[in-house]
CSV table of C-alpha atoms (C1' of nucleotides) in Angstrom, one decimal:
chain,number,residue,atom,x,y,z
A,755,MET,CA,-3.5,-82.5,50.4
A,756,THR,CA,-4.1,-86.2,49.5
A,757,ASN,CA,-7.0,-85.0,47.5
A,758,ARG,CA,-6.9,-82.8,44.3
A,759,LYS,CA,-4.7,-84.2,41.6
A,760,ASN,CA,-2.3,-81.3,41.2
A,761,SER,CA,-5.1,-79.0,40.0
A,762,GLU,CA,-5.5,-78.6,36.2
A,763,ARG,CA,-8.9,-80.3,36.4
A,764,GLU,CA,-12.0,-78.2,36.8
A,765,PRO,CA,-14.0,-80.6,39.1
A,766,ASP,CA,-17.7,-80.1,39.4
A,767,GLY,CA,-18.6,-81.2,42.9
A,768,LEU,CA,-20.9,-79.3,45.2
A,769,ARG,CA,-17.9,-77.5,46.6
A,770,GLU,CA,-16.7,-76.1,43.4
A,771,ARG,CA,-20.2,-75.1,42.3
A,772,LYS,CA,-20.8,-73.3,45.5
A,773,ARG,CA,-17.5,-71.6,45.3
A,774,ARG,CA,-18.2,-70.3,41.8
A,775,ASP,CA,-21.6,-69.2,42.9
A,776,THR,CA,-20.3,-67.3,45.8
A,777,HIS,CA,-17.7,-65.6,43.6
A,778,ARG,CA,-20.4,-64.6,41.2
A,779,ARG,CA,-22.7,-63.3,44.0
A,780,ILE,CA,-19.9,-61.2,45.4
A,781,THR,CA,-19.2,-59.6,42.0
A,782,GLU,CA,-22.8,-58.9,41.5
A,783,ALA,CA,-23.2,-57.4,44.9
A,784,GLY,CA,-20.2,-55.3,44.4
A,785,LEU,CA,-21.3,-54.0,41.0
A,786,LYS,CA,-24.8,-53.3,42.3
A,787,LEU,CA,-23.7,-51.3,45.3
A,788,PHE,CA,-20.9,-49.5,43.5
A,789,SER,CA,-23.3,-48.2,40.9
A,790,ALA,CA,-25.9,-47.3,43.5
A,791,ARG,CA,-23.7,-45.5,46.0
A,792,GLY,CA,-20.3,-45.2,44.4
A,793,PHE,CA,-17.1,-47.2,45.0
A,794,ASP,CA,-15.7,-45.4,48.1
A,795,ALA,CA,-19.1,-45.2,49.9
A,796,THR,CA,-19.5,-48.9,49.6
A,797,THR,CA,-18.1,-50.8,52.5
A,798,LEU,CA,-17.0,-54.4,52.5
A,799,ASP,CA,-19.6,-55.1,55.2
A,800,ALA,CA,-22.3,-54.0,52.8
A,801,ILE,CA,-21.0,-56.1,50.0
A,802,ALA,CA,-20.7,-59.1,52.3
A,803,ALA,CA,-24.2,-58.7,53.6
A,804,GLU,CA,-25.6,-58.3,50.1
A,805,ALA,CA,-23.7,-61.4,48.9
A,806,GLY,CA,-24.9,-63.3,51.9
A,807,ILE,CA,-21.4,-64.1,53.4
A,808,SER,CA,-19.4,-62.9,56.3
A,809,ARG,CA,-16.9,-60.0,55.9
A,810,ARG,CA,-14.0,-62.4,56.6
A,811,THR,CA,-15.1,-64.8,53.8
A,812,PHE,CA,-14.9,-62.0,51.3
A,813,PHE,CA,-11.1,-62.1,51.5
A,814,HIS,CA,-11.0,-65.8,50.6
A,815,TYR,CA,-12.4,-64.7,47.2
A,816,PHE,CA,-10.8,-61.3,46.5
A,817,ARG,CA,-7.6,-59.8,47.8
A,818,SER,CA,-9.1,-56.3,48.1
A,819,LYS,CA,-12.2,-54.3,47.2
A,820,ASP,CA,-10.4,-53.1,44.1
A,821,ASP,CA,-10.1,-56.6,42.8
A,822,ILE,CA,-13.8,-56.9,42.3
A,823,LEU,CA,-13.6,-54.5,39.5
A,824,LEU,CA,-10.1,-55.4,38.3
A,825,SER,CA,-10.9,-59.0,38.0
A,826,LEU,CA,-13.5,-58.1,35.4
A,827,GLN,CA,-10.8,-56.6,33.1
A,828,THR,CA,-10.4,-58.7,30.1
A,829,GLY,CA,-6.8,-59.8,29.6
A,830,LEU,CA,-6.0,-57.5,26.7
A,831,GLY,CA,-2.4,-58.7,26.4
A,832,GLU,CA,-3.2,-62.3,26.5
A,833,SER,CA,-5.9,-62.0,23.9
A,834,LEU,CA,-3.8,-59.9,21.6
A,835,ALA,CA,-0.9,-62.4,21.9
A,836,ALA,CA,-3.2,-65.3,21.2
A,837,ALA,CA,-4.7,-63.6,18.2
A,838,LEU,CA,-1.2,-63.1,16.8
A,839,ALA,CA,-1.0,-66.8,16.2
A,840,GLU,CA,-3.3,-66.3,13.2
A,841,ARG,CA,-0.8,-64.0,11.4
A,842,ALA,CA,-0.3,-64.5,7.7
A,843,PRO,CA,3.1,-65.8,6.6
A,844,GLY,CA,5.4,-63.0,5.7
A,845,GLN,CA,3.2,-60.4,7.3
A,846,ARG,CA,4.9,-57.5,9.1
A,847,PRO,CA,4.4,-57.2,12.9
A,848,ILE,CA,2.4,-54.0,12.7
A,849,ALA,CA,0.0,-55.4,10.1
A,850,ALA,CA,-0.5,-58.5,12.1
A,851,LEU,CA,-1.2,-56.5,15.2
A,852,ARG,CA,-3.8,-54.5,13.3
A,853,GLN,CA,-5.5,-57.6,12.1
A,854,ALA,CA,-5.3,-59.2,15.6
A,855,MET,CA,-7.0,-56.1,17.1
A,856,HIS,CA,-9.8,-56.3,14.6
A,857,ALA,CA,-10.3,-60.0,15.5
A,858,LEU,CA,-10.5,-59.1,19.2
A,859,LEU,CA,-12.9,-56.2,18.7
A,860,ALA,CA,-15.4,-58.4,17.0
A,861,ALA,CA,-15.8,-60.3,20.3
A,862,TYR,CA,-16.4,-57.2,22.5
A,863,ALA,CA,-19.6,-56.4,24.3
A,864,PRO,CA,-19.7,-52.6,24.1
A,865,ASP,CA,-22.3,-51.7,26.7
A,866,GLU,CA,-20.9,-53.7,29.6
A,867,LEU,CA,-17.5,-52.4,28.8
A,868,LEU,CA,-18.7,-48.8,29.0
A,869,ALA,CA,-20.4,-49.3,32.2
A,870,LEU,CA,-17.5,-51.1,33.8
A,871,ASP,CA,-15.1,-48.4,32.6
A,872,ARG,CA,-17.2,-45.7,34.2
A,873,LEU,CA,-17.3,-47.5,37.5
A,874,MET,CA,-13.5,-47.8,37.5
A,875,LEU,CA,-13.2,-44.1,37.0
A,876,SER,CA,-14.8,-43.5,40.4
A,877,SER,CA,-11.8,-44.8,42.4
A,878,GLU,CA,-8.3,-43.4,42.0
A,879,ALA,CA,-6.7,-46.6,43.2
A,880,VAL,CA,-8.7,-48.8,40.9
A,881,GLN,CA,-8.0,-46.4,38.0
A,882,SER,CA,-4.2,-46.5,38.7
A,883,ARG,CA,-4.1,-50.3,38.9
A,884,LYS,CA,-6.1,-50.6,35.7
A,885,GLN,CA,-3.7,-48.4,33.9
A,886,ALA,CA,-0.8,-50.3,35.3
A,887,THR,CA,-2.2,-53.4,33.7
A,888,TYR,CA,-1.6,-51.9,30.3
A,889,LEU,CA,2.1,-52.3,30.9
A,890,GLN,CA,1.7,-55.9,31.6
A,891,ASP,CA,-0.4,-56.3,28.4
A,892,GLU,CA,2.4,-54.6,26.6
A,893,ALA,CA,5.0,-57.0,27.9
A,894,LEU,CA,2.8,-60.0,26.8
A,895,VAL,CA,2.5,-58.6,23.3
A,896,PHE,CA,6.2,-58.0,23.2
A,897,ALA,CA,7.0,-61.5,24.2
A,898,ALA,CA,4.6,-62.9,21.5
A,899,LEU,CA,6.1,-60.6,18.9
A,900,CYS,CA,9.6,-61.8,19.8
A,901,ALA,CA,8.5,-65.4,19.5
A,902,TYR,CA,6.8,-65.0,16.2
A,903,TRP,CA,9.4,-62.7,14.5
A,904,PRO,CA,12.7,-63.8,15.9
A,905,GLU,CA,14.6,-62.2,13.1
A,906,GLU,CA,13.3,-58.7,13.7
A,907,ASN,CA,15.1,-56.0,15.7
A,908,PRO,CA,13.8,-56.4,19.3
A,909,ALA,CA,13.7,-52.7,19.8
A,910,ALA,CA,11.4,-52.3,16.8
A,911,LEU,CA,9.2,-55.1,18.2
A,912,ARG,CA,9.1,-53.3,21.6
A,913,LEU,CA,7.9,-50.2,19.8
A,914,ALA,CA,5.3,-52.2,18.0
A,915,ALA,CA,4.0,-53.5,21.3
A,916,ILE,CA,3.9,-50.0,22.8
A,917,LEU,CA,1.9,-48.8,19.8
A,918,SER,CA,-0.6,-51.7,19.8
A,919,ILE,CA,-1.5,-51.2,23.5
A,920,GLY,CA,-1.4,-47.4,23.1
A,921,ILE,CA,-3.7,-47.5,20.1
A,922,THR,CA,-6.1,-49.8,22.0
A,923,ARG,CA,-6.1,-47.4,24.8
A,924,VAL,CA,-6.7,-44.2,22.9
A,925,SER,CA,-9.2,-45.8,20.6
A,926,MET,CA,-11.3,-47.0,23.6
A,927,GLU,CA,-11.0,-43.5,25.0
A,928,ALA,CA,-12.2,-41.8,21.8
A,929,TRP,CA,-14.9,-44.3,21.4
A,930,ARG,CA,-16.1,-43.9,25.0
A,931,SER,CA,-16.1,-40.1,24.9
A,932,GLY,CA,-18.1,-40.3,21.6
A,933,ASP,CA,-20.5,-42.5,23.5
A,934,GLY,CA,-20.1,-45.4,21.1
A,935,GLN,CA,-21.5,-43.6,18.0
A,936,ARG,CA,-18.9,-44.8,15.6
A,937,PRO,CA,-17.8,-48.4,15.9
A,938,LEU,CA,-14.6,-48.9,17.9
A,939,ALA,CA,-12.9,-50.6,15.0
A,940,GLN,CA,-13.0,-47.3,13.0
A,941,TYR,CA,-11.0,-45.5,15.6
A,942,VAL,CA,-8.5,-48.3,15.6
A,943,ASP,CA,-8.1,-47.9,11.8
A,944,ASP,CA,-7.7,-44.2,12.1
A,945,TYR,CA,-4.8,-44.6,14.3
A,946,PHE,CA,-3.2,-47.3,12.4
A,947,ASP,CA,-3.5,-45.2,9.2
A,948,ALA,CA,-2.0,-42.2,11.0
A,949,LEU,CA,1.1,-44.3,11.7
A,950,ALA,CA,2.2,-43.8,8.1
A,951,GLY,CA,2.4,-40.0,8.6
A,952,ILE,CA,4.5,-40.0,11.6
B,9,MET,CA,-7.9,-14.6,54.3
B,10,THR,CA,-7.0,-11.0,54.4
B,11,ASN,CA,-3.4,-12.0,54.2
B,12,ARG,CA,-1.7,-13.8,51.3
B,13,LYS,CA,-2.1,-11.9,48.0
B,14,ASN,CA,-3.8,-14.6,45.9
B,15,SER,CA,-0.7,-16.8,46.3
B,16,GLU,CA,1.8,-16.6,43.4
B,17,ARG,CA,4.4,-15.2,45.7
B,18,GLU,CA,6.8,-17.4,47.7
B,19,PRO,CA,7.0,-15.5,50.9
B,20,ASP,CA,9.9,-16.2,53.2
B,21,GLY,CA,8.6,-15.6,56.7
B,22,LEU,CA,9.3,-18.0,59.6
B,23,ARG,CA,6.1,-19.8,58.8
B,24,GLU,CA,7.1,-20.7,55.3
B,25,ARG,CA,10.6,-21.7,56.2
B,26,LYS,CA,9.4,-24.0,58.9
B,27,ARG,CA,6.8,-25.5,56.6
B,28,ARG,CA,9.4,-26.2,53.9
B,29,ASP,CA,11.7,-27.6,56.6
B,30,THR,CA,9.1,-29.9,58.0
B,31,HIS,CA,8.2,-31.1,54.5
B,32,ARG,CA,11.8,-31.9,53.8
B,33,ARG,CA,12.2,-33.7,57.2
B,34,ILE,CA,9.2,-35.9,56.5
B,35,THR,CA,10.6,-36.8,53.1
B,36,GLU,CA,14.0,-37.7,54.5
B,37,ALA,CA,12.4,-39.6,57.3
B,38,GLY,CA,10.3,-41.6,54.9
B,39,LEU,CA,13.2,-42.4,52.5
B,40,LYS,CA,15.4,-43.4,55.4
B,41,LEU,CA,12.9,-45.8,57.0
B,42,PHE,CA,11.6,-47.1,53.6
B,43,SER,CA,15.1,-48.2,52.6
B,44,ALA,CA,15.8,-49.6,56.1
B,45,ARG,CA,12.7,-51.6,56.6
B,46,GLY,CA,10.8,-51.5,53.4
B,47,PHE,CA,7.7,-49.5,52.4
B,48,ASP,CA,5.0,-51.6,53.9
B,49,ALA,CA,6.7,-52.3,57.1
B,50,THR,CA,7.1,-48.6,57.8
B,51,THR,CA,4.2,-47.1,59.7
B,52,LEU,CA,3.2,-43.5,59.6
B,53,ASP,CA,3.8,-43.4,63.3
B,54,ALA,CA,7.4,-44.3,62.8
B,55,ILE,CA,7.8,-41.6,60.0
B,56,ALA,CA,6.1,-39.0,62.2
B,57,ALA,CA,8.4,-39.8,65.1
B,58,GLU,CA,11.5,-39.8,62.9
B,59,ALA,CA,10.5,-36.4,61.5
B,60,GLY,CA,9.6,-35.0,64.9
B,61,ILE,CA,6.0,-34.3,64.2
B,62,SER,CA,2.7,-35.8,65.3
B,63,ARG,CA,1.0,-38.4,63.2
B,64,ARG,CA,-1.9,-36.1,62.5
B,65,THR,CA,0.4,-33.4,61.2
B,66,PHE,CA,1.8,-35.7,58.6
B,67,PHE,CA,-1.5,-35.4,56.7
B,68,HIS,CA,-1.2,-31.7,56.4
B,69,TYR,CA,1.9,-32.3,54.3
B,70,PHE,CA,1.0,-35.4,52.3
B,71,ARG,CA,-2.3,-37.0,51.4
B,72,SER,CA,-1.0,-40.5,51.9
B,73,LYS,CA,2.1,-42.6,52.6
B,74,ASP,CA,2.4,-43.2,48.9
B,75,ASP,CA,2.7,-39.5,48.2
B,76,ILE,CA,6.1,-39.3,49.9
B,77,LEU,CA,7.6,-41.3,47.1
B,78,LEU,CA,5.3,-40.1,44.3
B,79,SER,CA,6.0,-36.4,45.0
B,80,LEU,CA,9.6,-37.1,44.2
B,81,GLN,CA,8.7,-38.1,40.7
B,82,THR,CA,10.0,-35.6,38.2
B,83,GLY,CA,7.2,-34.2,35.9
B,84,LEU,CA,8.3,-36.0,32.8
B,85,GLY,CA,5.4,-34.7,30.7
B,86,GLU,CA,5.8,-31.1,31.8
B,87,SER,CA,9.6,-31.2,31.1
B,88,LEU,CA,9.2,-32.8,27.7
B,89,ALA,CA,6.5,-30.3,26.8
B,90,ALA,CA,8.6,-27.4,27.9
B,91,ALA,CA,11.7,-28.8,26.0
B,92,LEU,CA,9.6,-28.9,22.8
B,93,ALA,CA,9.6,-25.1,22.8
B,94,GLU,CA,13.2,-25.3,21.5
B,95,ARG,CA,12.2,-27.2,18.4
B,96,ALA,CA,13.8,-26.1,15.1
B,97,PRO,CA,11.5,-24.5,12.5
B,98,GLY,CA,10.2,-27.1,10.0
B,99,GLN,CA,11.3,-30.0,12.2
B,100,ARG,CA,9.0,-33.0,12.3
B,101,PRO,CA,7.4,-33.9,15.7
B,102,ILE,CA,9.3,-37.1,16.2
B,103,ALA,CA,12.6,-35.5,15.5
B,104,ALA,CA,11.8,-32.6,17.9
B,105,LEU,CA,10.8,-35.2,20.6
B,106,ARG,CA,14.0,-37.0,20.2
B,107,GLN,CA,16.0,-33.8,20.6
B,108,ALA,CA,13.8,-32.8,23.6
B,109,MET,CA,14.5,-36.1,25.3
B,110,HIS,CA,18.2,-35.6,24.9
B,111,ALA,CA,18.0,-32.2,26.4
B,112,LEU,CA,16.1,-33.6,29.4
B,113,LEU,CA,18.5,-36.5,29.9
B,114,ALA,CA,21.4,-34.2,30.3
B,115,ALA,CA,19.8,-32.9,33.5
B,116,TYR,CA,19.2,-36.2,35.1
B,117,ALA,CA,20.9,-37.4,38.2
B,118,PRO,CA,21.3,-41.2,37.6
B,119,ASP,CA,22.0,-42.6,41.0
B,120,GLU,CA,19.2,-40.9,42.9
B,121,LEU,CA,16.8,-42.0,40.2
B,122,LEU,CA,17.9,-45.6,40.4
B,123,ALA,CA,17.5,-45.6,44.2
B,124,LEU,CA,14.1,-44.0,44.1
B,125,ASP,CA,12.9,-46.4,41.4
B,126,ARG,CA,13.9,-49.4,43.5
B,127,LEU,CA,12.0,-48.0,46.5
B,128,MET,CA,8.9,-47.5,44.4
B,129,LEU,CA,9.1,-51.1,43.3
B,130,SER,CA,8.5,-52.3,46.8
B,131,SER,CA,4.9,-51.2,47.0
B,132,GLU,CA,2.3,-52.4,44.5
B,133,ALA,CA,0.1,-49.3,45.1
B,134,VAL,CA,3.0,-46.9,44.6
B,135,GLN,CA,4.1,-48.7,41.5
B,136,SER,CA,0.6,-48.6,40.0
B,137,ARG,CA,0.2,-44.9,40.7
B,138,LYS,CA,3.6,-44.2,39.2
B,139,GLN,CA,2.8,-46.0,36.1
B,140,ALA,CA,-0.5,-44.2,35.9
B,141,THR,CA,1.4,-40.9,35.8
B,142,TYR,CA,2.9,-41.9,32.4
B,143,LEU,CA,-0.6,-41.5,31.0
B,144,GLN,CA,-0.8,-38.0,32.3
B,145,ASP,CA,2.7,-37.3,30.9
B,146,GLU,CA,1.5,-38.5,27.6
B,147,ALA,CA,-1.5,-36.2,27.7
B,148,LEU,CA,0.7,-33.2,28.4
B,149,VAL,CA,3.1,-34.1,25.5
B,150,PHE,CA,0.1,-34.5,23.2
B,151,ALA,CA,-1.3,-31.1,24.1
B,152,ALA,CA,2.1,-29.5,23.5
B,153,LEU,CA,2.4,-31.3,20.1
B,154,CYS,CA,-1.0,-30.1,19.1
B,155,ALA,CA,-0.1,-26.5,20.0
B,156,TYR,CA,3.1,-26.5,18.1
B,157,TRP,CA,2.0,-28.5,15.1
B,158,PRO,CA,-1.5,-27.4,14.5
B,159,GLU,CA,-1.5,-28.5,10.9
B,160,GLU,CA,-0.5,-32.1,11.6
B,161,ASN,CA,-3.0,-34.9,11.9
B,162,PRO,CA,-4.0,-35.2,15.6
B,163,ALA,CA,-4.0,-38.9,15.4
B,164,ALA,CA,-0.4,-38.9,14.3
B,165,LEU,CA,0.5,-36.5,17.1
B,166,ARG,CA,-1.2,-38.8,19.6
B,167,LEU,CA,0.9,-41.7,18.4
B,168,ALA,CA,4.0,-39.5,18.7
B,169,ALA,CA,3.1,-38.7,22.2
B,170,ILE,CA,2.6,-42.4,23.0
B,171,LEU,CA,5.9,-43.3,21.5
B,172,SER,CA,7.9,-40.6,23.3
B,173,ILE,CA,6.6,-41.6,26.7
B,174,GLY,CA,6.9,-45.3,25.8
B,175,ILE,CA,10.5,-44.9,24.7
B,176,THR,CA,11.3,-43.0,27.9
B,177,ARG,CA,9.8,-45.8,29.9
B,178,VAL,CA,11.6,-48.7,28.1
B,179,SER,CA,14.9,-46.8,27.9
B,180,MET,CA,14.9,-46.3,31.6
B,181,GLU,CA,14.0,-49.9,32.1
B,182,ALA,CA,16.8,-51.1,29.9
B,183,TRP,CA,19.2,-48.7,31.5
B,184,ARG,CA,18.2,-49.7,35.0
B,185,SER,CA,18.5,-53.4,34.4
B,186,GLY,CA,21.9,-52.8,32.8
B,187,ASP,CA,22.7,-51.0,36.1
B,188,GLY,CA,23.6,-47.9,34.3
B,189,GLN,CA,26.6,-49.2,32.3
B,190,ARG,CA,25.7,-47.6,29.0
B,191,PRO,CA,24.4,-44.1,29.2
B,192,LEU,CA,20.7,-43.6,29.2
B,193,ALA,CA,20.9,-41.5,26.1
B,194,GLN,CA,22.2,-44.4,24.0
B,195,TYR,CA,19.1,-46.6,24.8
B,196,VAL,CA,16.9,-43.7,23.7
B,197,ASP,CA,18.8,-43.4,20.4
B,198,ASP,CA,18.4,-47.2,19.8
B,199,TYR,CA,14.7,-47.0,20.1
B,200,PHE,CA,14.3,-43.9,18.0
B,201,ASP,CA,16.5,-45.5,15.4
B,202,ALA,CA,14.4,-48.7,15.5
B,203,LEU,CA,11.3,-46.5,14.7
B,204,ALA,CA,12.4,-46.5,11.0
B,205,GLY,CA,12.2,-50.3,10.8
B,206,ILE,CA,8.7,-50.7,12.0
C,1491,DT,C1',-25.5,-94.6,56.6
C,1492,DC,C1',-21.8,-93.4,59.3
C,1493,DC,C1',-16.9,-92.1,59.9
C,1494,DA,C1',-12.5,-89.8,59.1
C,1495,DT,C1',-10.6,-86.2,56.5
C,1496,DA,C1',-10.1,-82.1,53.7
C,1497,DT,C1',-12.0,-77.6,52.7
C,1498,DT,C1',-14.7,-73.6,53.6
C,1499,DT,C1',-16.8,-70.3,56.6
C,1500,DT,C1',-16.9,-67.6,60.4
C,1501,DG,C1',-15.9,-64.8,64.6
C,1502,DC,C1',-12.7,-62.3,67.1
C,1503,DA,C1',-9.1,-59.5,68.1
C,1504,DC,C1',-5.7,-56.9,66.0
C,1505,DT,C1',-2.8,-53.3,63.1
C,1506,DC,C1',-2.7,-49.5,60.3
C,1507,DA,C1',-4.2,-45.7,57.0
C,1508,DG,C1',-6.8,-41.9,56.8
C,1509,DT,C1',-10.6,-38.2,58.4
C,1510,DG,C1',-13.3,-34.7,61.1
C,1511,DC,C1',-13.3,-31.8,64.8
C,1512,DA,C1',-12.0,-28.6,68.2
C,1513,DA,C1',-8.6,-27.0,71.3
C,1514,DA,C1',-3.8,-25.6,72.1
C,1515,DA,C1',0.4,-23.6,70.3
C,1516,DT,C1',2.7,-20.5,67.4
C,1517,DA,C1',3.5,-16.8,63.9
C,1518,DA,C1',2.1,-12.3,61.7
C,1519,DT,C1',0.5,-7.8,62.1
C,1520,DA,C1',-1.0,-3.5,64.0
D,1104,DT,C1',1.2,-6.1,73.8
D,1105,DA,C1',-3.2,-7.5,71.9
D,1106,DT,C1',-5.6,-9.4,68.0
D,1107,DT,C1',-5.9,-12.4,64.3
D,1108,DA,C1',-4.5,-16.0,61.1
D,1109,DT,C1',-2.2,-20.3,60.6
D,1110,DT,C1',-0.2,-24.6,62.2
D,1111,DT,C1',0.0,-28.4,65.3
D,1112,DT,C1',-1.8,-31.7,68.0
D,1113,DG,C1',-4.9,-35.0,70.5
D,1114,DC,C1',-8.8,-37.7,70.4
D,1115,DA,C1',-12.2,-40.5,68.7
D,1116,DC,C1',-13.8,-42.6,64.8
D,1117,DT,C1',-14.4,-45.4,60.2
D,1118,DG,C1',-13.0,-48.9,57.2
D,1119,DA,C1',-9.5,-52.1,54.9
D,1120,DG,C1',-7.0,-56.0,55.5
D,1121,DT,C1',-4.7,-60.1,58.4
D,1122,DG,C1',-3.8,-64.1,61.6
D,1123,DC,C1',-5.7,-67.6,64.1
D,1124,DA,C1',-8.5,-71.2,65.7
D,1125,DA,C1',-13.0,-73.1,66.1
D,1126,DA,C1',-17.3,-74.3,63.8
D,1127,DA,C1',-19.7,-75.8,59.7
D,1128,DT,C1',-19.8,-78.3,55.6
D,1129,DA,C1',-18.4,-81.4,51.7
D,1130,DT,C1',-16.0,-85.7,50.2
D,1131,DG,C1',-14.8,-90.4,49.7
D,1132,DG,C1',-14.6,-94.8,51.6
D,1133,DA,C1',-16.2,-98.6,54.7
DNA sequence: TCCATATTTTGCACTCAGTGCAAAATAATA
DNA sequence: TATTATTTTGCACTGAGTGCAAAATATGGA
C-alpha cells in the first residue's frame, strides 16, 4: 500500500495492460460460449479455460457469471444525466430530456445492442438484474433534474424521470421487435408526442 | 391422471389440506429465520428443519429460496387491471387509474407490507426479481387499458401504464421512508397532481 | 542485474443452491 | 383390503461462489 497514489491515475505498466487484457479475454470468452451454448449451459470452468485463466482467477475480475453480461450494459442513467447538461436556458425538463435522448441515440451501435439484449434474455437472473438497473438509471436522472431545475416541483421531476426511462425502455422494445427497421429515434418521438394526449 | 378433473376445482381432501399446511409452514419458517438471521445466512436446511420437512421436499413447494419472499408479493398489475373494470363511462385513462389505485390502497395492510419490503431489501437477487415484476405489472395494466380504451392512441396508453406503476413505486418508497406517517393515498395524490405540471 | 516488496494467479477445500432419480411412505378409490 | 396415484425422502451429483495461503509475476530502487 506504499505504492499507488490513491488511484485516480490510469497507469500503463505491464500489470495494468495484462489486467485489462485478461478482462477483455474473459468477456470475449463469455460472449462466445454464451451465444454458442446458451448462458446456463456455459460453466465458469469453460469460460476460464477459454480465457486461459484458472477458475479462481475469474472471480478477481467479475463477481458472478451474470456480471459478464451486466458489465456490458451502458450506463443509461449516467449518460442521460450528462446529456442534460446541454439543455437550453428556459427549456422545460421534458423537452430537455427528449433532446438528451436524441443526443444519446446518435451514439448507439444498433447491432451489438440487439445481440447483447438477446443474450440477456436467456437467463432469468440476468434479465431481472438488468431490469433493476432501470430503477437506478431513473434515480440518476431524477437527481440531475433536481440539480438543474431546483425551482420545479420535485414530484413532477420524479415523474419526468420515470417517463424518460420508461420511454427508453419501450422504445428499445418496439425497435427490437421490429428488428430495427425504423430507426430507434422515431419510436422515441412517437412516445414523446403521445405524451400530449394523456 | 385418471383423477383430478382438469384442475379448476379446489378439492379439500386430506392431501390438499396437508399440502396447503406444508406450504404455509415453509413460508412461516422462512420469514421467521430470515428476520432472525438475515436472508443469506439462512440455509435451506435450516428452513426445512424448521418447517419439519426434508430439504428435498422444499423444492416441491418453491422453485428457489427467493420464491418464499417473492410469492408473497401481491399481484399489483392484476389488481390494478381488475380495478379498472369499475371505470366511469367517458372517464380518461389516467383518471380511471387514479381511482383504481385508491380502490386498491384501501385494501392494503400497511405493517405487513413494510416488514416484507424490508426483508426483500436484504437480498440483491430478491430485490432485482421484485423490481422486475414491476415490468410485468406494467404490461398487465397496459393490456387492460388497451381493452377498455380501444380508440385511444396505444402509445399514450403505454405511457399511462408506465406512470401508474411508477407512481405506485415511488409512493410506496416515499411512504416507507416516512415510516408510514402520512397515509399512502396522499403520496399517490401528490404524484397524480404533479402530472399536470409536467 | 539483483533484491525487497507489492500484486496477481492459482490450487485446494469448503458451503450451499438446485436437480434427477428411484424407492419408501402415504392418501384416494374401488 | 388391495390397487393406484401422489407425496416425501434419501442419495448422489453439478455448478456457483468464498476463504486462505502458497506460488508466480511485476515493480522500483540499489
